[in-house]
Amino acid sequence: MLGAEDFIEETVEDLRSRIQGKAIIACSGGVDSMVAATLASKAIGDRLLAVYVDNGLMRKGETEEVEGMLRDMGINYRIASAGQEFFDALKGVSDPERKRKIIGEKFIRVFEREAREFGAEYLVQGTIAPDWIESGDGVRDTIKSHHNVGGLPKDMGMTLVEPLRDLYKDEVRDVARLLGVKASERQPFPGPALAVRCLGEVTPEGIAIVREACFIVEDEIRKAAEAGKMEMPWQYFAVLLPSRSVGVQGDRRAYGRTIAVRAVASVDGMTATYARIPLDVLDAISVRITNTMKDSVNRVVYDITNKPPATIEWE
Ligand code: XMP
C-alpha cells in the first residue's frame, strides 16, 4: 500500500471523480466503516449520508458515542431508531442462527428504506481485504452466519464503492489515526450485537441486563489494565444465560439469572485462549454485577474455555 497520507489523498480524489450523485454508507462505529465514511465525506460532502441503525441491541452509550464520532468528523449522518422493530421481529425466537438471520434481514430493510428516502445511487462500504479473501473459503459460515454492515446485498440497485478493499486491518488503523478517527482502538463487536449475548429469546429486559453487565466487565477490566494489574484482553464481555439458579437475597430464597464473563486473548478471532484475569479483578466484576442488579442476577461465572473447542461468543 501507499503511505497512509498518499492513500488518503488519492482515495479522496478517486471517490470524488467516481461518485457522481448521492451516496449512502451504513456506519456501525467500527473502524472500517468510520474510515470509509470519513474519506467519502471528504470527497463529496453532504452528498454522502452515513446511516447508523440503532437496533436497540447496542452497548451502553454506544449510539451516543457513534453519533459523537460522526458529528466530530463533520459527516452528514442520520440515526435510524429501529429498536422496537428489531424486538418485534425477534419475539419468541431462541435459535441462534434464526436470530442472526432475522437481525441481518431487518438491518437491510431499515437501511434500504433510508437509501430510498435519501435518493442514494451509490453504496459505500468499508470492506477490507480479509473480508473478501475469507468469504471465499466458506468455513466460518458453516459455524456461524456472520452478519455485519459489509454484508449488504449487491442487488440494492446502487453502484458499490469500496475504498478500503485492498487494505488490511493495521493499514486501516494507520489511516484512521491520520484522519483522527477515534474508532480505531475499539474491541471487536459482533454485527448481531447484544442479541448473541442474550442466550435464548431476546427481550428488552434481557438486553438491559446484559448491556449493564457488559458495561461493568469493560469498565472493571479497563481499570485493572490501567492500574497495571493485567494485560488488556483482545475481547471481553458478559453473556446472559437463559437458565435460572437458586440464591439468597436477605433471608429469602431467590431464583435469579446467571451472567457468564468472557475474556480472551487472540490475534484474529480465529483461535483464542481464555484470559488469565487476576482473581481480585474477577471478584470486583462479580460483586459489582450482583450489587447493581440485585433483583435479577444472583450468580456470575467465568468462562475458562479456549477456541476451539468453544467459540468466542456463546451463540
Ligand atoms: P466467534 O464467536 O465465531 O467469533 O468465535 C469470532 C469473532 O467474530 C466476532 N463475531 C462477529 N463479527 N459479525 C461480525 O462482524 C458477526 O455476526 C459476528 N459473530 C461473531 C466475535 O465477536 C469475535 O470477535
Tab-separated table of N, CA, C and O in Angstrom, residues 38 57 100 124 131 142 147 153 192 208 236 263 284 293 309:
chain	number	residue	atom	x	y	z
A	38	THR	N	-15.502	8.701	6.430
A	38	THR	CA	-14.729	9.939	6.514
A	38	THR	C	-14.113	10.290	5.154
A	38	THR	O	-14.161	11.434	4.712
A	57	LEU	N	-29.964	-3.000	20.345
A	57	LEU	CA	-29.168	-4.107	20.876
A	57	LEU	C	-27.716	-3.707	21.102
A	57	LEU	O	-26.839	-4.545	21.237
A	100	ARG	N	-29.729	-14.502	14.149
A	100	ARG	CA	-28.778	-13.807	13.272
A	100	ARG	C	-29.424	-13.440	11.937
A	100	ARG	O	-29.243	-12.339	11.434
A	124	VAL	N	-21.494	3.070	-0.418
A	124	VAL	CA	-20.091	2.997	0.006
A	124	VAL	C	-19.991	1.963	1.125
A	124	VAL	O	-20.823	1.950	2.034
A	131	ASP	N	-12.044	-9.407	4.443
A	131	ASP	CA	-13.487	-9.674	4.315
A	131	ASP	C	-13.782	-10.478	3.057
A	131	ASP	O	-14.572	-11.417	3.078
A	142	THR	N	-20.083	-21.977	8.010
A	142	THR	CA	-20.707	-23.213	8.447
A	142	THR	C	-20.780	-23.258	9.974
A	142	THR	O	-21.508	-24.043	10.530
A	147	HIS	N	-23.000	-11.697	10.475
A	147	HIS	CA	-23.670	-10.535	9.924
A	147	HIS	C	-22.853	-9.308	10.261
A	147	HIS	O	-22.423	-9.110	11.372
A	153	PRO	N	-26.726	-6.722	0.525
A	153	PRO	CA	-26.855	-7.395	-0.774
A	153	PRO	C	-26.446	-6.489	-1.936
A	153	PRO	O	-26.621	-5.276	-1.879
A	192	PRO	N	-24.602	-8.853	15.055
A	192	PRO	CA	-25.906	-9.023	15.729
A	192	PRO	C	-25.912	-8.458	17.154
A	192	PRO	O	-26.886	-8.607	17.885
A	208	ALA	N	-31.325	-5.337	28.553
A	208	ALA	CA	-30.948	-4.331	29.562
A	208	ALA	C	-29.974	-4.938	30.578
A	208	ALA	O	-29.003	-4.295	30.990
A	236	TYR	N	-13.600	-8.812	25.583
A	236	TYR	CA	-14.066	-9.078	26.957
A	236	TYR	C	-15.482	-8.542	27.097
A	236	TYR	O	-15.773	-7.414	26.731
A	263	ALA	N	-13.538	-13.412	28.520
A	263	ALA	CA	-12.426	-12.537	28.124
A	263	ALA	C	-11.386	-13.431	27.458
A	263	ALA	O	-11.046	-14.485	27.991
A	284	ALA	N	-14.119	-8.236	41.760
A	284	ALA	CA	-14.730	-6.906	41.641
A	284	ALA	C	-15.872	-6.932	40.622
A	284	ALA	O	-16.937	-6.333	40.830
A	293	MET	N	-27.385	-5.342	40.011
A	293	MET	CA	-28.611	-5.984	39.527
A	293	MET	C	-29.127	-7.018	40.526
A	293	MET	O	-29.419	-8.161	40.158
A	309	PRO	N	-12.198	-25.664	21.680
A	309	PRO	CA	-13.450	-26.174	21.100
A	309	PRO	C	-14.617	-25.178	21.151
A	309	PRO	O	-15.588	-25.356	20.425
